[in-house]
Amino acid sequence: MVKLLEKIGKKMKNNLDEKTYKVAVLASGTGSNLQVLIDGADIYEIALVITDQPDVMARERAERAGIAAYEILPRNFSSKVAYEAEVVARLQEADVDLVVLAGYMRIVGETLLASYEGAIINLHPSLLPAFQGLDAQGQALAAGVKITGATMHFVDAGLDTGPIIMQEAVSVDYADDITSLIGKIQKVEHKIIRETVRLLAQGRVVQHGRLVEILD
Ligand code: GRF
C-alpha cells in the first residue's frame, strides 16, 4: 500500500514538473488558423490569444474554447512601443514559450521582437521570399506564376524576411481566381501552421543563421 502511494505520488510530481509548451496566438481577423491550432492542441496548449482589431472572430473563437483572450487596440496607446509593451506584459504574464502570428496584420516592432526574438513565428500566404507583404495571393496571380503556396518563418525586423521553417506549394491554374487561390493556400496553411508549432514544441527546430534545420 505504501509502495503504491509512493508510486502515485511520484507520478503526480512528474506530471506537475512537466511543463506544457505554451503558445500565444496574435490575430487580426477571422482566425481560421487559430481554430486549427485550438482543435489540434495536443503536445502544446494555446494559453492566450491577443487580437488587435475590435470584435473580430478570432477573439470569439478563443472565448468559445475557454482560452484567455485580450483585445488590445493600438489606437488606445500613445505609441507602437506602448502598445507592444502591453502585448509583452500579457505574454509574460501567461509565461508563453512561443508567439504565433496567424493573420496578424501588423509589422512587429522592436519592443515585441526584443522580448521574444527567436520565439515568434509568422504564417504567410506565398512561397517566400516571393510576394512579401499584403495581398500575396493577388501578387501571385498578377505575376502569372504556376506555383505558389504558404510559408512558416521566424520573425525578424523585416517584412516577411525571417528564416524559413516550413513551406508547402500549391499549383496555380489558368482558371484560378483570387477566391479559389486563397482557398487552396488556406488548406496548406492549416496544415503547416500546426506542424510547425508541434515541431517547435518537440524542440526539433534549430536555427543556424538564416538556415533552419528540422531534427528527425
Ligand atoms: C492567412 O492567409 C495568413 O497567411 C494571412 O492572413 C490570413 C489569416 O487567415 N497572414 P485566418 O484569420 O487565420 O483565417
PDB file of N, CA and C in Angstrom, residues 19-85:
ATOM      1  N   LYS A  19       6.283  20.704 -17.907  1.00  0.00           N
ATOM      2  CA  LYS A  19       5.658  21.973 -18.288  1.00  0.00           C
ATOM      3  C   LYS A  19       5.105  21.828 -19.703  1.00  0.00           C
ATOM      4  N   THR A  20       3.819  22.160 -19.858  1.00  0.00           N
ATOM      5  CA  THR A  20       3.264  22.127 -21.214  1.00  0.00           C
ATOM      6  C   THR A  20       3.862  23.279 -22.007  1.00  0.00           C
ATOM      7  N   TYR A  21       4.034  23.044 -23.299  1.00  0.00           N
ATOM      8  CA  TYR A  21       4.549  24.092 -24.191  1.00  0.00           C
ATOM      9  C   TYR A  21       3.431  25.089 -24.437  1.00  0.00           C
ATOM     10  N   LYS A  22       3.666  26.320 -24.012  1.00  0.00           N
ATOM     11  CA  LYS A  22       2.582  27.312 -24.050  1.00  0.00           C
ATOM     12  C   LYS A  22       2.710  28.240 -25.246  1.00  0.00           C
ATOM     13  N   VAL A  23       1.612  28.341 -25.966  1.00  0.00           N
ATOM     14  CA  VAL A  23       1.598  29.096 -27.209  1.00  0.00           C
ATOM     15  C   VAL A  23       0.613  30.268 -27.103  1.00  0.00           C
ATOM     16  N   ALA A  24       1.053  31.428 -27.567  1.00  0.00           N
ATOM     17  CA  ALA A  24       0.138  32.569 -27.712  1.00  0.00           C
ATOM     18  C   ALA A  24      -0.096  32.792 -29.195  1.00  0.00           C
ATOM     19  N   VAL A  25      -1.316  33.141 -29.545  1.00  0.00           N
ATOM     20  CA  VAL A  25      -1.629  33.449 -30.945  1.00  0.00           C
ATOM     21  C   VAL A  25      -2.059  34.909 -31.035  1.00  0.00           C
ATOM     22  N   LEU A  26      -1.457  35.630 -31.970  1.00  0.00           N
ATOM     23  CA  LEU A  26      -1.856  37.014 -32.258  1.00  0.00           C
ATOM     24  C   LEU A  26      -2.580  37.017 -33.594  1.00  0.00           C
ATOM     25  N   ALA A  27      -3.773  37.586 -33.621  1.00  0.00           N
ATOM     26  CA  ALA A  27      -4.583  37.546 -34.844  1.00  0.00           C
ATOM     27  C   ALA A  27      -5.339  38.867 -35.006  1.00  0.00           C
ATOM     28  N   SER A  28      -5.685  39.143 -36.273  1.00  0.00           N
ATOM     29  CA  SER A  28      -6.401  40.395 -36.556  1.00  0.00           C
ATOM     30  C   SER A  28      -7.800  40.175 -37.115  1.00  0.00           C
ATOM     31  N   GLY A  29      -8.141  38.936 -37.479  1.00  0.00           N
ATOM     32  CA  GLY A  29      -9.403  38.785 -38.209  1.00  0.00           C
ATOM     33  C   GLY A  29     -10.152  37.507 -37.920  1.00  0.00           C
ATOM     34  N   THR A  30     -10.337  36.738 -38.975  1.00  0.00           N
ATOM     35  CA  THR A  30     -11.210  35.571 -38.926  1.00  0.00           C
ATOM     36  C   THR A  30     -10.726  34.476 -37.971  1.00  0.00           C
ATOM     37  N   GLY A  31      -9.446  34.195 -38.006  1.00  0.00           N
ATOM     38  CA  GLY A  31      -8.904  33.223 -37.063  1.00  0.00           C
ATOM     39  C   GLY A  31      -9.102  31.774 -37.450  1.00  0.00           C
ATOM     40  N   SER A  32      -9.177  31.470 -38.753  1.00  0.00           N
ATOM     41  CA  SER A  32      -9.334  30.049 -39.117  1.00  0.00           C
ATOM     42  C   SER A  32      -8.066  29.264 -38.751  1.00  0.00           C
ATOM     43  N   ASN A  33      -6.920  29.910 -38.852  1.00  0.00           N
ATOM     44  CA  ASN A  33      -5.678  29.236 -38.449  1.00  0.00           C
ATOM     45  C   ASN A  33      -5.614  29.049 -36.934  1.00  0.00           C
ATOM     46  N   LEU A  34      -6.111  30.041 -36.219  1.00  0.00           N
ATOM     47  CA  LEU A  34      -6.203  29.903 -34.759  1.00  0.00           C
ATOM     48  C   LEU A  34      -7.062  28.693 -34.414  1.00  0.00           C
ATOM     49  N   GLN A  35      -8.182  28.540 -35.118  1.00  0.00           N
ATOM     50  CA  GLN A  35      -9.100  27.427 -34.851  1.00  0.00           C
ATOM     51  C   GLN A  35      -8.409  26.077 -35.058  1.00  0.00           C
ATOM     52  N   VAL A  36      -7.599  26.000 -36.112  1.00  0.00           N
ATOM     53  CA  VAL A  36      -6.859  24.762 -36.379  1.00  0.00           C
ATOM     54  C   VAL A  36      -5.915  24.457 -35.208  1.00  0.00           C
ATOM     55  N   LEU A  37      -5.262  25.501 -34.707  1.00  0.00           N
ATOM     56  CA  LEU A  37      -4.340  25.296 -33.578  1.00  0.00           C
ATOM     57  C   LEU A  37      -5.092  24.907 -32.307  1.00  0.00           C
ATOM     58  N   ILE A  38      -6.255  25.502 -32.121  1.00  0.00           N
ATOM     59  CA  ILE A  38      -7.065  25.155 -30.940  1.00  0.00           C
ATOM     60  C   ILE A  38      -7.520  23.701 -31.039  1.00  0.00           C
ATOM     61  N   ASP A  39      -8.082  23.346 -32.187  1.00  0.00           N
ATOM     62  CA  ASP A  39      -8.628  21.988 -32.361  1.00  0.00           C
ATOM     63  C   ASP A  39      -7.522  20.931 -32.305  1.00  0.00           C
ATOM     64  N   GLY A  40      -6.323  21.303 -32.743  1.00  0.00           N
ATOM     65  CA  GLY A  40      -5.245  20.309 -32.826  1.00  0.00           C
ATOM     66  C   GLY A  40      -4.306  20.317 -31.639  1.00  0.00           C
ATOM     67  N   ALA A  41      -4.636  21.069 -30.597  1.00  0.00           N
ATOM     68  CA  ALA A  41      -3.718  21.159 -29.451  1.00  0.00           C
ATOM     69  C   ALA A  41      -3.531  19.797 -28.795  1.00  0.00           C
ATOM     70  N   ASP A  42      -2.309  19.319 -28.756  1.00  0.00           N
ATOM     71  CA  ASP A  42      -2.032  18.043 -28.105  1.00  0.00           C
ATOM     72  C   ASP A  42      -0.793  18.174 -27.227  1.00  0.00           C
ATOM     73  N   ILE A  43       0.371  18.311 -27.870  1.00  0.00           N
ATOM     74  CA  ILE A  43       1.591  18.453 -27.072  1.00  0.00           C
ATOM     75  C   ILE A  43       1.868  19.923 -26.737  1.00  0.00           C
ATOM     76  N   TYR A  44       1.000  20.803 -27.187  1.00  0.00           N
ATOM     77  CA  TYR A  44       1.104  22.214 -26.844  1.00  0.00           C
ATOM     78  C   TYR A  44      -0.264  22.682 -26.368  1.00  0.00           C
ATOM     79  N   GLU A  45      -0.242  23.874 -25.761  1.00  0.00           N
ATOM     80  CA  GLU A  45      -1.511  24.437 -25.263  1.00  0.00           C
ATOM     81  C   GLU A  45      -1.625  25.876 -25.771  1.00  0.00           C
ATOM     82  N   ILE A  46      -2.793  26.244 -26.266  1.00  0.00           N
ATOM     83  CA  ILE A  46      -2.998  27.656 -26.617  1.00  0.00           C
ATOM     84  C   ILE A  46      -3.353  28.363 -25.314  1.00  0.00           C
ATOM     85  N   ALA A  47      -2.384  29.115 -24.796  1.00  0.00           N
ATOM     86  CA  ALA A  47      -2.546  29.707 -23.468  1.00  0.00           C
ATOM     87  C   ALA A  47      -3.206  31.078 -23.531  1.00  0.00           C
ATOM     88  N   LEU A  48      -3.127  31.696 -24.697  1.00  0.00           N
ATOM     89  CA  LEU A  48      -3.529  33.092 -24.760  1.00  0.00           C
ATOM     90  C   LEU A  48      -3.744  33.517 -26.207  1.00  0.00           C
ATOM     91  N   VAL A  49      -4.763  34.344 -26.416  1.00  0.00           N
ATOM     92  CA  VAL A  49      -4.990  34.913 -27.750  1.00  0.00           C
ATOM     93  C   VAL A  49      -5.078  36.429 -27.610  1.00  0.00           C
ATOM     94  N   ILE A  50      -4.352  37.133 -28.473  1.00  0.00           N
ATOM     95  CA  ILE A  50      -4.414  38.592 -28.466  1.00  0.00           C
ATOM     96  C   ILE A  50      -4.899  39.054 -29.837  1.00  0.00           C
ATOM     97  N   THR A  51      -5.905  39.916 -29.838  1.00  0.00           N
ATOM     98  CA  THR A  51      -6.394  40.472 -31.105  1.00  0.00           C
ATOM     99  C   THR A  51      -6.187  41.984 -31.080  1.00  0.00           C
ATOM    100  N   ASP A  52      -5.935  42.545 -32.263  1.00  0.00           N
ATOM    101  CA  ASP A  52      -5.618  43.981 -32.341  1.00  0.00           C
ATOM    102  C   ASP A  52      -6.691  44.773 -33.098  1.00  0.00           C
ATOM    103  N   GLN A  53      -7.825  44.123 -33.362  1.00  0.00           N
ATOM    104  CA  GLN A  53      -8.952  44.789 -34.030  1.00  0.00           C
ATOM    105  C   GLN A  53     -10.202  44.546 -33.191  1.00  0.00           C
ATOM    106  N   PRO A  54     -11.157  45.493 -33.214  1.00  0.00           N
ATOM    107  CA  PRO A  54     -12.344  45.327 -32.372  1.00  0.00           C
ATOM    108  C   PRO A  54     -13.258  44.189 -32.847  1.00  0.00           C
ATOM    109  N   ASP A  55     -13.702  43.402 -31.883  1.00  0.00           N
ATOM    110  CA  ASP A  55     -14.749  42.386 -32.114  1.00  0.00           C
ATOM    111  C   ASP A  55     -14.494  41.444 -33.279  1.00  0.00           C
ATOM    112  N   VAL A  56     -13.319  40.910 -33.391  1.00  0.00           N
ATOM    113  CA  VAL A  56     -13.055  40.005 -34.519  1.00  0.00           C
ATOM    114  C   VAL A  56     -13.402  38.562 -34.151  1.00  0.00           C
ATOM    115  N   MET A  57     -13.567  37.755 -35.193  1.00  0.00           N
ATOM    116  CA  MET A  57     -13.973  36.369 -34.973  1.00  0.00           C
ATOM    117  C   MET A  57     -12.911  35.563 -34.218  1.00  0.00           C
ATOM    118  N   ALA A  58     -11.656  35.923 -34.410  1.00  0.00           N
ATOM    119  CA  ALA A  58     -10.576  35.203 -33.714  1.00  0.00           C
ATOM    120  C   ALA A  58     -10.794  35.260 -32.196  1.00  0.00           C
ATOM    121  N   ARG A  59     -11.211  36.411 -31.723  1.00  0.00           N
ATOM    122  CA  ARG A  59     -11.431  36.560 -30.280  1.00  0.00           C
ATOM    123  C   ARG A  59     -12.602  35.674 -29.826  1.00  0.00           C
ATOM    124  N   GLU A  60     -13.642  35.663 -30.634  1.00  0.00           N
ATOM    125  CA  GLU A  60     -14.814  34.848 -30.333  1.00  0.00           C
ATOM    126  C   GLU A  60     -14.426  33.365 -30.260  1.00  0.00           C
ATOM    127  N   ARG A  61     -13.592  32.950 -31.212  1.00  0.00           N
ATOM    128  CA  ARG A  61     -13.156  31.545 -31.237  1.00  0.00           C
ATOM    129  C   ARG A  61     -12.411  31.196 -29.954  1.00  0.00           C
ATOM    130  N   ALA A  62     -11.548  32.121 -29.502  1.00  0.00           N
ATOM    131  CA  ALA A  62     -10.772  31.883 -28.278  1.00  0.00           C
ATOM    132  C   ALA A  62     -11.712  31.758 -27.083  1.00  0.00           C
ATOM    133  N   GLU A  63     -12.637  32.700 -26.981  1.00  0.00           N
ATOM    134  CA  GLU A  63     -13.550  32.703 -25.840  1.00  0.00           C
ATOM    135  C   GLU A  63     -14.415  31.450 -25.819  1.00  0.00           C
ATOM    136  N   ARG A  64     -14.852  31.026 -27.004  1.00  0.00           N
ATOM    137  CA  ARG A  64     -15.665  29.812 -27.105  1.00  0.00           C
ATOM    138  C   ARG A  64     -14.894  28.592 -26.599  1.00  0.00           C
ATOM    139  N   ALA A  65     -13.574  28.632 -26.799  1.00  0.00           N
ATOM    140  CA  ALA A  65     -12.744  27.497 -26.383  1.00  0.00           C
ATOM    141  C   ALA A  65     -12.242  27.659 -24.943  1.00  0.00           C
ATOM    142  N   GLY A  66     -12.677  28.727 -24.290  1.00  0.00           N
ATOM    143  CA  GLY A  66     -12.280  28.949 -22.899  1.00  0.00           C
ATOM    144  C   GLY A  66     -10.834  29.393 -22.755  1.00  0.00           C
ATOM    145  N   ILE A  67     -10.310  30.033 -23.778  1.00  0.00           N
ATOM    146  CA  ILE A  67      -8.923  30.493 -23.760  1.00  0.00           C
ATOM    147  C   ILE A  67      -8.898  31.983 -23.420  1.00  0.00           C
ATOM    148  N   ALA A  68      -7.933  32.375 -22.589  1.00  0.00           N
ATOM    149  CA  ALA A  68      -7.808  33.793 -22.227  1.00  0.00           C
ATOM    150  C   ALA A  68      -7.614  34.624 -23.490  1.00  0.00           C
ATOM    151  N   ALA A  69      -8.471  35.632 -23.675  1.00  0.00           N
ATOM    152  CA  ALA A  69      -8.395  36.438 -24.892  1.00  0.00           C
ATOM    153  C   ALA A  69      -8.346  37.915 -24.517  1.00  0.00           C
ATOM    154  N   TYR A  70      -7.403  38.624 -25.082  1.00  0.00           N
ATOM    155  CA  TYR A  70      -7.277  40.061 -24.834  1.00  0.00           C
ATOM    156  C   TYR A  70      -7.413  40.817 -26.131  1.00  0.00           C
ATOM    157  N   GLU A  71      -8.294  41.790 -26.135  1.00  0.00           N
ATOM    158  CA  GLU A  71      -8.386  42.692 -27.281  1.00  0.00           C
ATOM    159  C   GLU A  71      -7.540  43.910 -26.910  1.00  0.00           C
ATOM    160  N   ILE A  72      -6.407  44.041 -27.573  1.00  0.00           N
ATOM    161  CA  ILE A  72      -5.522  45.170 -27.277  1.00  0.00           C
ATOM    162  C   ILE A  72      -5.466  46.028 -28.533  1.00  0.00           C
ATOM    163  N   LEU A  73      -6.088  47.179 -28.462  1.00  0.00           N
ATOM    164  CA  LEU A  73      -6.227  48.017 -29.655  1.00  0.00           C
ATOM    165  C   LEU A  73      -5.134  49.087 -29.695  1.00  0.00           C
ATOM    166  N   PRO A  74      -4.319  49.076 -30.745  1.00  0.00           N
ATOM    167  CA  PRO A  74      -3.221  50.045 -30.834  1.00  0.00           C
ATOM    168  C   PRO A  74      -3.677  51.496 -30.683  1.00  0.00           C
ATOM    169  N   ARG A  75      -4.895  51.790 -31.155  1.00  0.00           N
ATOM    170  CA  ARG A  75      -5.362  53.187 -31.097  1.00  0.00           C
ATOM    171  C   ARG A  75      -5.551  53.700 -29.661  1.00  0.00           C
ATOM    172  N   ASN A  76      -5.596  52.773 -28.720  1.00  0.00           N
ATOM    173  CA  ASN A  76      -5.728  53.187 -27.321  1.00  0.00           C
ATOM    174  C   ASN A  76      -4.389  53.489 -26.660  1.00  0.00           C
ATOM    175  N   PHE A  77      -3.321  53.396 -27.456  1.00  0.00           N
ATOM    176  CA  PHE A  77      -1.989  53.631 -26.892  1.00  0.00           C
ATOM    177  C   PHE A  77      -1.344  54.818 -27.599  1.00  0.00           C
ATOM    178  N   SER A  78      -0.429  55.476 -26.884  1.00  0.00           N
ATOM    179  CA  SER A  78       0.173  56.700 -27.434  1.00  0.00           C
ATOM    180  C   SER A  78       1.216  56.403 -28.502  1.00  0.00           C
ATOM    181  N   SER A  79       1.743  55.161 -28.511  1.00  0.00           N
ATOM    182  CA  SER A  79       2.789  54.825 -29.488  1.00  0.00           C
ATOM    183  C   SER A  79       2.799  53.318 -29.711  1.00  0.00           C
ATOM    184  N   LYS A  80       3.525  52.912 -30.745  1.00  0.00           N
ATOM    185  CA  LYS A  80       3.684  51.482 -31.026  1.00  0.00           C
ATOM    186  C   LYS A  80       4.436  50.793 -29.875  1.00  0.00           C
ATOM    187  N   VAL A  81       5.407  51.534 -29.323  1.00  0.00           N
ATOM    188  CA  VAL A  81       6.180  50.992 -28.199  1.00  0.00           C
ATOM    189  C   VAL A  81       5.249  50.696 -27.021  1.00  0.00           C
ATOM    190  N   ALA A  82       4.363  51.647 -26.718  1.00  0.00           N
ATOM    191  CA  ALA A  82       3.450  51.472 -25.580  1.00  0.00           C
ATOM    192  C   ALA A  82       2.471  50.320 -25.842  1.00  0.00           C
ATOM    193  N   TYR A  83       1.985  50.229 -27.088  1.00  0.00           N
ATOM    194  CA  TYR A  83       1.071  49.137 -27.454  1.00  0.00           C
ATOM    195  C   TYR A  83       1.769  47.784 -27.287  1.00  0.00           C
ATOM    196  N   GLU A  84       2.974  47.692 -27.835  1.00  0.00           N
ATOM    197  CA  GLU A  84       3.683  46.407 -27.758  1.00  0.00           C
ATOM    198  C   GLU A  84       4.124  46.072 -26.322  1.00  0.00           C
ATOM    199  N   ALA A  85       4.365  47.104 -25.532  1.00  0.00           N
ATOM    200  CA  ALA A  85       4.725  46.848 -24.129  1.00  0.00           C
ATOM    201  C   ALA A  85       3.564  46.148 -23.422  1.00  0.00           C
TER     202      ALA A  85
END
